[in-house]
XYZ file of C-alpha atoms in Angstrom:
159
model
C 99.820 129.140 105.509
C 99.322 127.616 108.625
C 95.492 127.094 107.353
C 96.011 125.670 105.155
C 98.913 123.334 106.634
C 95.655 122.880 109.355
C 93.375 121.441 106.066
C 96.119 119.270 104.827
C 96.963 117.798 108.403
C 93.541 116.930 108.656
C 92.322 115.655 105.406
C 95.039 113.390 106.024
C 94.292 112.158 109.327
C 90.856 112.092 108.994
C 92.178 109.827 106.266
C 94.203 107.908 108.277
C 91.738 106.744 111.311
C 88.047 106.509 109.438
C 88.588 106.072 105.947
C 89.967 103.146 103.184
C 88.857 100.550 105.300
C 86.559 98.232 103.985
C 82.740 98.133 103.917
C 80.721 97.213 107.197
C 80.541 93.022 107.505
C 76.785 93.007 108.614
C 76.994 90.398 110.978
C 78.815 92.726 113.239
C 77.255 95.679 115.709
C 80.253 97.320 118.079
C 82.639 96.703 116.022
C 83.488 99.690 113.093
C 84.534 98.425 109.980
C 88.417 100.279 110.921
C 88.230 97.786 114.172
C 87.197 94.555 112.368
C 89.811 95.179 109.813
C 92.499 95.822 112.622
C 91.836 92.498 114.545
C 91.076 90.359 111.288
C 94.953 91.911 109.825
C 97.038 90.675 113.944
C 94.817 87.759 113.495
C 96.097 86.483 110.582
C 99.945 87.586 111.872
C 99.131 85.764 115.401
C 98.159 82.712 113.814
C 99.058 82.443 110.398
C 97.899 79.788 108.210
C 99.708 76.734 107.669
C 100.967 76.506 111.479
C 100.082 73.391 113.509
C 96.090 74.715 113.443
C 94.494 74.295 110.640
C 92.441 77.153 110.887
C 94.264 80.534 110.832
C 93.356 83.301 112.951
C 91.810 85.416 109.516
C 89.294 81.483 109.287
C 88.012 81.203 112.431
C 86.421 84.717 112.360
C 88.704 86.409 115.521
C 86.376 90.291 115.057
C 82.817 88.521 115.625
C 83.807 86.755 118.542
C 85.484 90.009 119.843
C 81.780 91.722 118.277
C 80.248 89.518 120.606
C 82.613 90.291 123.050
C 82.095 93.539 123.396
C 78.593 93.351 123.397
C 78.163 91.528 127.182
C 81.952 94.070 128.531
C 81.084 96.772 130.743
C 81.106 100.325 129.087
C 84.758 101.080 130.763
C 86.507 97.992 129.370
C 84.217 98.127 125.642
C 86.307 101.698 125.358
C 89.541 100.533 127.021
C 89.483 97.945 124.593
C 88.868 99.888 121.153
C 91.842 101.922 122.833
C 93.893 99.537 122.432
C 92.972 98.172 119.305
C 93.558 101.860 117.516
C 96.325 102.438 119.419
C 98.474 99.547 117.870
C 96.363 100.656 114.947
C 97.551 103.365 114.834
C 101.152 103.016 116.295
C 103.379 102.284 113.621
C 103.111 106.466 112.764
C 105.787 106.488 116.293
C 107.163 102.767 115.904
C 107.627 101.907 112.144
C 106.947 98.359 110.478
C 110.934 97.031 108.238
C 110.848 98.494 105.112
C 108.062 101.503 104.422
C 106.247 100.692 107.948
C 104.319 104.744 108.574
C 100.975 102.712 107.311
C 98.576 101.378 109.167
C 98.769 97.886 111.038
C 95.947 96.352 108.576
C 97.313 98.153 105.598
C 100.965 96.713 106.146
C 102.779 93.251 103.939
C 101.720 89.998 106.649
C 105.713 90.552 107.070
C 105.372 93.932 108.590
C 103.177 93.027 110.525
C 104.211 89.978 112.413
C 107.924 92.597 112.596
C 105.792 94.703 114.048
C 104.173 92.117 116.863
C 107.217 91.094 117.374
C 108.238 94.663 117.861
C 105.216 94.925 120.458
C 106.208 91.528 122.497
C 110.314 92.441 122.706
C 110.157 95.618 123.640
C 112.477 97.501 125.611
C 109.465 99.527 127.266
C 107.144 97.836 129.617
C 103.806 99.249 128.059
C 104.225 98.753 124.687
C 104.116 94.991 125.751
C 101.323 95.408 127.783
C 99.327 96.045 125.185
C 101.137 93.137 123.250
C 100.355 91.070 125.509
C 96.520 92.660 126.437
C 96.234 92.611 122.340
C 96.999 89.113 122.837
C 95.147 87.704 125.352
C 91.620 89.210 123.347
C 92.952 86.983 120.230
C 94.033 84.389 121.941
C 90.731 84.235 123.837
C 88.412 84.066 120.702
C 90.655 81.771 119.048
C 91.132 79.253 121.670
C 86.894 79.872 121.852
C 87.019 78.909 118.132
C 85.252 75.606 117.929
C 87.252 73.811 114.937
C 90.213 75.285 117.288
C 89.203 73.166 120.484
C 88.699 70.115 118.707
C 91.536 70.560 117.373
C 93.738 70.724 120.725
C 90.906 67.999 122.112
C 89.446 69.743 124.359
C 85.895 70.308 121.792
C 82.991 69.203 124.005
C 81.645 65.861 123.660
C 78.307 65.099 121.791
């Protein structure tokens, strides 16, 4: 009975961690498909379409920015950033989203993703707030690095 449970658990854990993601994007050199899917979903939740800036997080292509950035970051920081991505993507096991929210972050509906990020932001636990702040910093850096966003803010460099 133990071995059957162990096999079922390993299959479930493998599916949750590695399978069921979209195919790898050819323009990404460092990020795995699961990391790109998470960054795409988190970017869309933090910078949704229809806000004051016409460019949404998905349109700003934040996974491509993070991928380029990770190639320049030293190895230890690269590992920490990738662990940050993994943590928030998989944390719905312990901190479920409203509704049936035990799925991975990138598999949740948009409203659930926004609620999850809001829960991280306003958590009573300081480490959760710190994780949210780190994730927001990474995504904001990429969003504000987009030339179209800078142009909208009036900060684009002169031609």
